[in-house]
mmCIF file of C-alpha atoms and ligand atoms in Angstrom:
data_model
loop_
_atom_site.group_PDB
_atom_site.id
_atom_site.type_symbol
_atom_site.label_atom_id
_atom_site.label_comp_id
_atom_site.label_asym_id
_atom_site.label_seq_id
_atom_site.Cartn_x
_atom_site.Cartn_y
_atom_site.Cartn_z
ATOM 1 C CA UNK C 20 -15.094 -47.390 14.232
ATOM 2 C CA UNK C 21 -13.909 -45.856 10.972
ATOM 3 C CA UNK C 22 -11.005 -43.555 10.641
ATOM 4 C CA UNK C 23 -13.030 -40.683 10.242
ATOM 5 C CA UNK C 24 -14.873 -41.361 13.486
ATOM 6 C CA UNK C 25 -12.256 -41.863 15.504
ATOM 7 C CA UNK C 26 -10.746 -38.799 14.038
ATOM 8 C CA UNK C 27 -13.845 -36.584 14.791
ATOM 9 C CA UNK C 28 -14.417 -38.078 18.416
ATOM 10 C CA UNK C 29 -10.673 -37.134 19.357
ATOM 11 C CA UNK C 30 -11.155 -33.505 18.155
ATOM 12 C CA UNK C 31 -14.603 -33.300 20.064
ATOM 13 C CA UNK C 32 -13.183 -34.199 23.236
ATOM 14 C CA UNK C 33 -9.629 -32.220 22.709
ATOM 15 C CA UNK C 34 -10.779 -28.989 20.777
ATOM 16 C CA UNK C 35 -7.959 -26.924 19.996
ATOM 17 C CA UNK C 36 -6.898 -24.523 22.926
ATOM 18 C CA UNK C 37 -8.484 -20.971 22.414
ATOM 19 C CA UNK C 38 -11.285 -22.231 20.279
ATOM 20 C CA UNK C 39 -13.821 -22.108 22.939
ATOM 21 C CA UNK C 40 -14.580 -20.833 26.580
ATOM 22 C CA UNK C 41 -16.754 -23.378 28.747
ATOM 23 C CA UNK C 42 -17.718 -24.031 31.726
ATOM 24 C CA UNK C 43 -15.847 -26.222 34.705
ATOM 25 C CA UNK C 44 -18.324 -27.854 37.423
ATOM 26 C CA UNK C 45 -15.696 -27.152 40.505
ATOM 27 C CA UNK C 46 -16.741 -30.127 43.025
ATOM 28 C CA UNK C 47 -18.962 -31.285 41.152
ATOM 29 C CA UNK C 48 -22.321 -29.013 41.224
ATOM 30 C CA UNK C 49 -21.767 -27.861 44.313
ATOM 31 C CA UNK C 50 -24.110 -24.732 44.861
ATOM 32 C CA UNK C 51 -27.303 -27.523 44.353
ATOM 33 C CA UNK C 52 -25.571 -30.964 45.765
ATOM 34 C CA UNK C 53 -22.935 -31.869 48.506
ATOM 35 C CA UNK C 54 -19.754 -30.950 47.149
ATOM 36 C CA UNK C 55 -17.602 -33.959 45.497
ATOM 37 C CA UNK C 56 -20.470 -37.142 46.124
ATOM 38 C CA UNK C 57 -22.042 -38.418 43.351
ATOM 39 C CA UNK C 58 -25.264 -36.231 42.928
ATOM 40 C CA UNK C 59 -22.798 -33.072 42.872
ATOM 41 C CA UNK C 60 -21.179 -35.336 39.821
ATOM 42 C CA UNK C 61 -24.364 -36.304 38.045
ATOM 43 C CA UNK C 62 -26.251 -33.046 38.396
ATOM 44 C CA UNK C 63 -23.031 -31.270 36.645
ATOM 45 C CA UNK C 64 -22.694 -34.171 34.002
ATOM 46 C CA UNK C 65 -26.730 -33.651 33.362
ATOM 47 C CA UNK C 66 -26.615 -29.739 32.677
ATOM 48 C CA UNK C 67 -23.653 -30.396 30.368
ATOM 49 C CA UNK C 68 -20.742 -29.215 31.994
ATOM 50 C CA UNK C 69 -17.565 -29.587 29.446
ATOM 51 C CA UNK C 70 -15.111 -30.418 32.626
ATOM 52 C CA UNK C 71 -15.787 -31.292 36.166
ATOM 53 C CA UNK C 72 -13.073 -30.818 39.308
ATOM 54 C CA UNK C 73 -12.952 -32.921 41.968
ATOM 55 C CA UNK C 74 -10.470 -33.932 44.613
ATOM 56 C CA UNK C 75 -8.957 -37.622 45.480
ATOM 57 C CA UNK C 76 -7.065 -38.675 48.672
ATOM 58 C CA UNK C 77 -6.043 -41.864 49.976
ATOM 59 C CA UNK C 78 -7.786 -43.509 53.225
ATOM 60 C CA UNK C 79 -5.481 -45.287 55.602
ATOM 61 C CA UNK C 80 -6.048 -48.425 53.759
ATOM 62 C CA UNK C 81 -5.068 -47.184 50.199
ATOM 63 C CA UNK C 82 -8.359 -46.483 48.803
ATOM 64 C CA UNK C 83 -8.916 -43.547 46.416
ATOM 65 C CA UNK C 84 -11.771 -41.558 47.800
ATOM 66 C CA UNK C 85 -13.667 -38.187 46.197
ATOM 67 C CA UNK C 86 -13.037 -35.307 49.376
ATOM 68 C CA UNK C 87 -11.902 -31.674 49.322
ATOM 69 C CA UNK C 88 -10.626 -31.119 53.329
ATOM 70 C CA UNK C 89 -7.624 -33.449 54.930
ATOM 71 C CA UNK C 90 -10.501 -34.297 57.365
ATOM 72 C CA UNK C 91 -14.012 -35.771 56.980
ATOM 73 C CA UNK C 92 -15.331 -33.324 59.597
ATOM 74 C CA UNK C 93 -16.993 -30.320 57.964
ATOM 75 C CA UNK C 94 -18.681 -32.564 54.961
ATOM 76 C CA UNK C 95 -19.971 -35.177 56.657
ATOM 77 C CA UNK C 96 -21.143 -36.936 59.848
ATOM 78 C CA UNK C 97 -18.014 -38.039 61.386
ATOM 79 C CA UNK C 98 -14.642 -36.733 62.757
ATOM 80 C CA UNK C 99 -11.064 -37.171 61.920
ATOM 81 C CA UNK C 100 -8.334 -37.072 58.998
ATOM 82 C CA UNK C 101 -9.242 -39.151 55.752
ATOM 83 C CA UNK C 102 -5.202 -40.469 55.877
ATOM 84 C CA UNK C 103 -5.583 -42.032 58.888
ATOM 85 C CA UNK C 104 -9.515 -43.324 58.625
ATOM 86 C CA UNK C 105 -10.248 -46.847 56.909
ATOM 87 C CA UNK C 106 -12.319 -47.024 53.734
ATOM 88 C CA UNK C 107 -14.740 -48.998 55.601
ATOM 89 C CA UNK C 108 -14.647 -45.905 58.387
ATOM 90 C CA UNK C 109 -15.684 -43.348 55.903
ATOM 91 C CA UNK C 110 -17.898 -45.201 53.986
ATOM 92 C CA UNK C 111 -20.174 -45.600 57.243
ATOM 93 C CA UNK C 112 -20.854 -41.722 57.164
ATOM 94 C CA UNK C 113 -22.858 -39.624 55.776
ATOM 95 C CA UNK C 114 -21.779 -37.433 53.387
ATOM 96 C CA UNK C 115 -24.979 -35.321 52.101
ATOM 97 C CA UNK C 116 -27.293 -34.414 55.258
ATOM 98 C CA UNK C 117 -24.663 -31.190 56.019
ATOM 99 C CA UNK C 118 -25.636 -29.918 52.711
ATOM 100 C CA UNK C 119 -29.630 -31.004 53.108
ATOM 101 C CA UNK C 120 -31.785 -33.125 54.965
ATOM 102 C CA UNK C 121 -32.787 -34.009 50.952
ATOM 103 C CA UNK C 122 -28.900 -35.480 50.703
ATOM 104 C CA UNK C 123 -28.922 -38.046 53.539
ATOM 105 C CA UNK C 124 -27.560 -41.110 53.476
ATOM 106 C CA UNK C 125 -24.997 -40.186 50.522
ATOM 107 C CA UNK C 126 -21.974 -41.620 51.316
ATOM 108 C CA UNK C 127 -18.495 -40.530 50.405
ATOM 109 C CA UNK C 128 -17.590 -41.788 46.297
ATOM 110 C CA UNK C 129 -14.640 -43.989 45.393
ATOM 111 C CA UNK C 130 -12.701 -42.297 42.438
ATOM 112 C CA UNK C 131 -13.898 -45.517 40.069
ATOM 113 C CA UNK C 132 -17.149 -44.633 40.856
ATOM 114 C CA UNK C 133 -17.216 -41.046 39.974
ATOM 115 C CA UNK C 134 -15.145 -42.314 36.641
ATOM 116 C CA UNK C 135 -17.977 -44.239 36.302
ATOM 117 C CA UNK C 136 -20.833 -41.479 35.551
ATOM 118 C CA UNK C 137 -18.906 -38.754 33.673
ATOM 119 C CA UNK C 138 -19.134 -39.731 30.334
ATOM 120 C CA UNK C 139 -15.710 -40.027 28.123
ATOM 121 C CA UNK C 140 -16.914 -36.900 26.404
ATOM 122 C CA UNK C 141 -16.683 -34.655 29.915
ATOM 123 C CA UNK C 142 -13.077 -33.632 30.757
ATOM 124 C CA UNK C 143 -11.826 -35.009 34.635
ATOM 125 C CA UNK C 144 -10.039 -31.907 36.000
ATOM 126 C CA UNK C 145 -8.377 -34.796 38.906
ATOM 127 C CA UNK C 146 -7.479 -32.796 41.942
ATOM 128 C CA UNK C 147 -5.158 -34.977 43.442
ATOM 129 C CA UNK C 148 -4.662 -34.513 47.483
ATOM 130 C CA UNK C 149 -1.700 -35.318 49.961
ATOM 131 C CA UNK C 150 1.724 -37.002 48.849
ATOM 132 C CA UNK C 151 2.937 -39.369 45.600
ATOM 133 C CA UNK C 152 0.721 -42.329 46.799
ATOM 134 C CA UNK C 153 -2.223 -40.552 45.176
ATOM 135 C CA UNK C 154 -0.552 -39.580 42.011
ATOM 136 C CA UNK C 155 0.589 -43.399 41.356
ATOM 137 C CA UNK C 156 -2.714 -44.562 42.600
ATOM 138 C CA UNK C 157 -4.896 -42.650 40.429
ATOM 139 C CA UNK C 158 -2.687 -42.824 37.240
ATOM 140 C CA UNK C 159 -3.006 -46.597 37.430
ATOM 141 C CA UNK C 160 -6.755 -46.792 38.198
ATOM 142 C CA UNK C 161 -7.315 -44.301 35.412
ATOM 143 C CA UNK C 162 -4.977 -46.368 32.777
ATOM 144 C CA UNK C 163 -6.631 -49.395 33.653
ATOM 145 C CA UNK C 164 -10.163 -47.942 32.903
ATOM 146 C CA UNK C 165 -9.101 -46.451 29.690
ATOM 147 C CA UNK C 166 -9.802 -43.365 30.908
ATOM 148 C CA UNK C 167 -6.682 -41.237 30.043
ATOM 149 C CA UNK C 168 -7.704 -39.720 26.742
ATOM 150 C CA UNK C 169 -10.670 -37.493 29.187
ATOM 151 C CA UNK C 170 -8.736 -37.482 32.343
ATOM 152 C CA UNK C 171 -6.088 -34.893 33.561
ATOM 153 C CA UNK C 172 -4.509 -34.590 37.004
ATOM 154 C CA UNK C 173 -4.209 -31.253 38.521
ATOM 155 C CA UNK C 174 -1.219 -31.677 40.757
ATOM 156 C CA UNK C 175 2.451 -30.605 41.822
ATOM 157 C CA UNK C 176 6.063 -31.611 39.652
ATOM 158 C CA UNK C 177 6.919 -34.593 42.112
ATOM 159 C CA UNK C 178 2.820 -35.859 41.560
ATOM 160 C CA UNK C 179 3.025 -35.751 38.364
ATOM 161 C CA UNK C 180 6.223 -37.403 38.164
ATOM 162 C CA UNK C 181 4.968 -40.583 40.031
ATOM 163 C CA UNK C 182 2.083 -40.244 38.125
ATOM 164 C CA UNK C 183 4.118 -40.328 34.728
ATOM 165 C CA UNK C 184 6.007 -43.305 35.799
ATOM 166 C CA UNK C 185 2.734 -45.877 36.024
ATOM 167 C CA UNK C 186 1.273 -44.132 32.838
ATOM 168 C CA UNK C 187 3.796 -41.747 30.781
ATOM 169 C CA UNK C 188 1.175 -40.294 28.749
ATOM 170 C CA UNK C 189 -1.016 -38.938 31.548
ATOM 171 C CA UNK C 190 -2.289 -35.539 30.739
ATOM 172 C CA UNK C 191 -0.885 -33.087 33.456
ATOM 173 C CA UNK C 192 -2.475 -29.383 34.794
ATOM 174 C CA UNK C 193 0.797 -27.871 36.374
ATOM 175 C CA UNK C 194 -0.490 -27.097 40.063
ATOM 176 C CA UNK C 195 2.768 -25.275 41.238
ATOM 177 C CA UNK C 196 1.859 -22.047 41.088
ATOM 178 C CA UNK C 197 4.972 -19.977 41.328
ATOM 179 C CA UNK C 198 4.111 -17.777 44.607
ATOM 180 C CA UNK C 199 1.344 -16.007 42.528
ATOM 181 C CA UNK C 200 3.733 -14.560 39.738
ATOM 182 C CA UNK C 201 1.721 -15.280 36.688
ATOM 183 C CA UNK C 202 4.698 -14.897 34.316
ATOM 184 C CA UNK C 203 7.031 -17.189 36.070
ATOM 185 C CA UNK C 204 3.837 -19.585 36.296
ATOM 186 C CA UNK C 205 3.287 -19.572 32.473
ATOM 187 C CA UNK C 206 6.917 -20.227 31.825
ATOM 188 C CA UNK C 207 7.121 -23.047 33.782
ATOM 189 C CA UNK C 208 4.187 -24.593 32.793
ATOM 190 C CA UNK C 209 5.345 -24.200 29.100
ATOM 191 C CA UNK C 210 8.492 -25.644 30.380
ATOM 192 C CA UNK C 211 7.494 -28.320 31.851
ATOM 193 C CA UNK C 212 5.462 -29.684 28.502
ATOM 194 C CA UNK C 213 2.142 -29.699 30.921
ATOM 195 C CA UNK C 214 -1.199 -29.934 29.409
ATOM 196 C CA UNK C 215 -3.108 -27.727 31.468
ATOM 197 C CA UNK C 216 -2.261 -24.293 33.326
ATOM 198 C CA UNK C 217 -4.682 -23.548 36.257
ATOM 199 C CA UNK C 218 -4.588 -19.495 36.651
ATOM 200 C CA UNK C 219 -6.082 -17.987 40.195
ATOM 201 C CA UNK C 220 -7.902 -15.865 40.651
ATOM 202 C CA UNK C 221 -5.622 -14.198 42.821
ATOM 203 C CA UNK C 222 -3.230 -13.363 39.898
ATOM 204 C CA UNK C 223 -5.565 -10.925 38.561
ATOM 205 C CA UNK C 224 -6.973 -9.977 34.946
ATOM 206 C CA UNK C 225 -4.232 -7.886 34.002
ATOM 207 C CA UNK C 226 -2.004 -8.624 30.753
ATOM 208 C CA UNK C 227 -4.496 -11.981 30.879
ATOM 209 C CA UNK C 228 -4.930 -12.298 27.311
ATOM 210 C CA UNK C 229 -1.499 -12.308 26.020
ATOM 211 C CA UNK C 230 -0.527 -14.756 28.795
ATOM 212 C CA UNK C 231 -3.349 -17.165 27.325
ATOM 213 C CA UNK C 232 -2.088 -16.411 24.305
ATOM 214 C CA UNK C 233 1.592 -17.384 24.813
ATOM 215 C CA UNK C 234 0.043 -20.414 26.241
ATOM 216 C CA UNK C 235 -2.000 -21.274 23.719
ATOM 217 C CA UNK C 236 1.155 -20.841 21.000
ATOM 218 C CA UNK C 237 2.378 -23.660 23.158
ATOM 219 C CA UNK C 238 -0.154 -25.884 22.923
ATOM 220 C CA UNK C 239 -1.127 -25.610 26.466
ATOM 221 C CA UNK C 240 -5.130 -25.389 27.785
ATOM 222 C CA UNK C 241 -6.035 -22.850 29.957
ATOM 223 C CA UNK C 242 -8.367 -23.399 33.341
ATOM 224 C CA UNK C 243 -9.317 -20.449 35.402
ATOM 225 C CA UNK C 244 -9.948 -20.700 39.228
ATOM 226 C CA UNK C 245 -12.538 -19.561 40.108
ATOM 227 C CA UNK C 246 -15.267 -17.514 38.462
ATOM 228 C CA UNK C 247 -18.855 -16.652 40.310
ATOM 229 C CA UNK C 248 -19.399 -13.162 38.765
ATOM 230 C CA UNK C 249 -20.669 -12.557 35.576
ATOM 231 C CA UNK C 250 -18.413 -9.364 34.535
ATOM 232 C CA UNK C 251 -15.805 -11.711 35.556
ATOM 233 C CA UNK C 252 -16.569 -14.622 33.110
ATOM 234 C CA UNK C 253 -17.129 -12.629 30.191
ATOM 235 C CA UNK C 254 -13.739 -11.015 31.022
ATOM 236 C CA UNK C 255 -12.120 -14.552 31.300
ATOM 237 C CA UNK C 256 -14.354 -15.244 27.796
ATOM 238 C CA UNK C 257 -13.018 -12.560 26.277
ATOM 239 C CA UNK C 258 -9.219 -12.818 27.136
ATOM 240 C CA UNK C 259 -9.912 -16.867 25.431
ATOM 241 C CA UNK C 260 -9.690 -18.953 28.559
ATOM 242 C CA UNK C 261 -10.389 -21.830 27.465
ATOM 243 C CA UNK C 262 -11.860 -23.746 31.254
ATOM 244 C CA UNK C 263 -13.649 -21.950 33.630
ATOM 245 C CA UNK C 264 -13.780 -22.944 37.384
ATOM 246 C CA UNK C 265 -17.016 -21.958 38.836
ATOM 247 C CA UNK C 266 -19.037 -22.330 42.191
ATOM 248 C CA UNK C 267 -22.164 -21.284 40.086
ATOM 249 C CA UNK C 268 -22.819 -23.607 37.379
ATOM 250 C CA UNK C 269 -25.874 -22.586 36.169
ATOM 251 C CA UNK C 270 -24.608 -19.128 36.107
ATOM 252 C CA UNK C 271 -21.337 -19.984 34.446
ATOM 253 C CA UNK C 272 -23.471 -21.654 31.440
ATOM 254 C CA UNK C 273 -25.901 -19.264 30.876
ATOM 255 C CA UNK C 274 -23.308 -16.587 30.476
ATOM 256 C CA UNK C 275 -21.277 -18.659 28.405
ATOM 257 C CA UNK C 276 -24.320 -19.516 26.217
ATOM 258 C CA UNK C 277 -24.340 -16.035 26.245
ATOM 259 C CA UNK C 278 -21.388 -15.124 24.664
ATOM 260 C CA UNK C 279 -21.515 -17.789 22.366
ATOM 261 C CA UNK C 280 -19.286 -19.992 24.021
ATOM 262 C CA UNK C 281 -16.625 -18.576 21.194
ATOM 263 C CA UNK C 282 -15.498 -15.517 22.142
ATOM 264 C CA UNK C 283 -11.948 -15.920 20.778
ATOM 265 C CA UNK C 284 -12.802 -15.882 17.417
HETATM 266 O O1 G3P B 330 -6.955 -24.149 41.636
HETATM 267 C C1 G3P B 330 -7.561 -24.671 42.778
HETATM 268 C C2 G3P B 330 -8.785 -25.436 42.394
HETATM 269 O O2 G3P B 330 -8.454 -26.628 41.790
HETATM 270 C C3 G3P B 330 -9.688 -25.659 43.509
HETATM 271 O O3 G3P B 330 -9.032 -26.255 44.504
HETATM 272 O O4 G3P B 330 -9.129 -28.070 46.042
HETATM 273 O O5 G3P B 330 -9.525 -25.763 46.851
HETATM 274 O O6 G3P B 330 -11.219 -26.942 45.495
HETATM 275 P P1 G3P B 330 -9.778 -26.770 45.806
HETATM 276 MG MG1 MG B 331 -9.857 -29.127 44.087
#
């Protein structure tokens, strides 16, 4: 690959923060496929999402597998807490006929696997669940796949410490939140030389764009969580977030399209 390539590849998939507000595929596409399996992951890759969240836990036997909830009961067939269920356990149920009858049979994806079908183009917003175990666990799966140039993991200051000891360049999204005080957030985040910043929506709109402003000053990408509401996304366009978390893909992009997908310039 020539110089210029590589140089033009790296600025595709890292475009400089405030440059451009897009959409994020939150579990996948969830409102048309069973949140976090791989359908939910390929339907989001196929209508172009820019990022896709998902969340990773640990089964009893140290596998890394793709589930929101501590337990396996309200997304699939079976009962009990993914920490203390084998791999072989969860991979028996299934994980799409809760969502549709059109879903059954899906079974519950491996983190490699989802790696697998989002091209190195899509950003990984890596939600990681429970203790350190996940952080180091994912970190090193990631490294090894060459993945770390599209991956980030969304996660708390002793995660991504474990995390940054099996692969010091891992990008980070600062999950501590601060006890909803967007200011103190911000700061910290900046502090802490993360990557990412995930806002709530909880924290309000208020004072928004001069927050993702400071932010940006520090070279620090802005997610949003969550957006379902179109008054809401142009807002969130419009103050230059730069990652949007939505339930409502479809919606997300066409209002995003909308706007021109630009809206801080
Ligand atoms: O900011 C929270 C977002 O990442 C979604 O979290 O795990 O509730 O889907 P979750
Ligand atoms: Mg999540």
């Amino acid at each position: 690959m020539s110089l210029c390539l590589i140089i033009l590849t790296l600025a595709a998939l890292h475009p400089a923060p405030g440059t451009a507000t897009h959409a994020c595929a939150h579990r996948g596409d969830l409102a048309n496929a069973p949140e976090n399996t791989l359908p939910a992951i390929r339907s989001a890759v196929e209508k172009g999402a820019p990022q896709i969240e998902f969340d990773v836990q640990v089964t009893r036997d140290g596998h890394l597998v793709i589930m929101h909830d501590s337990t396996v009961d309200r997304t699939t067939s079976g009962a009990g807490r993914v920490a203390e269920l084998t791999f072989e356990e969860i991979r028996a149920l299934d994980a799409g006929s809760w969502f549709s009858p059109e879903f059954a049979g899906v079974q519950v994806p491996t983190l490699r696997e989802v790696l697998e079908v989002i091209p190195e183009t899509i950003l990984c917003n890596v939600h990681l669940k429970g203790g350190v175990e996940v952080a180091t666990e994912s970190a090193r799966l990631i490294r090894d796949m060459g993945r770390l140039h599209h991956c980030f993991l969304a996660c708390n200051r002793a995660q991504a410490e474990a995390a940054k000891a099996v692969a010091p360049e891992i990008m980070i999204c600062n999950m501590d939140r601060q006890g909803g005080n967007r200011t103190a957030y911000v700061d910290d985040t900046i502090a802490r030389g993360a990557e990412f910043i995930q806002l709530h929506w909880g924290q309000g709109t208020a004072g928004l764009k001069e927050d993702v402003a400071r932010l940006h000053a520090a070279g620090v990408r802005v997610n949003w969580f969550g957006a379902q509401e179109e008054g809401l996304i142009r807002t969130l366009a419009e103050a230059g977030v730069d990652y949007i978390l939505t339930n409502d893909l479809d919606l997300c992009l066409r209002v995003l399209k909308e706007v021109g997908g630009n809206a801080t310039e």
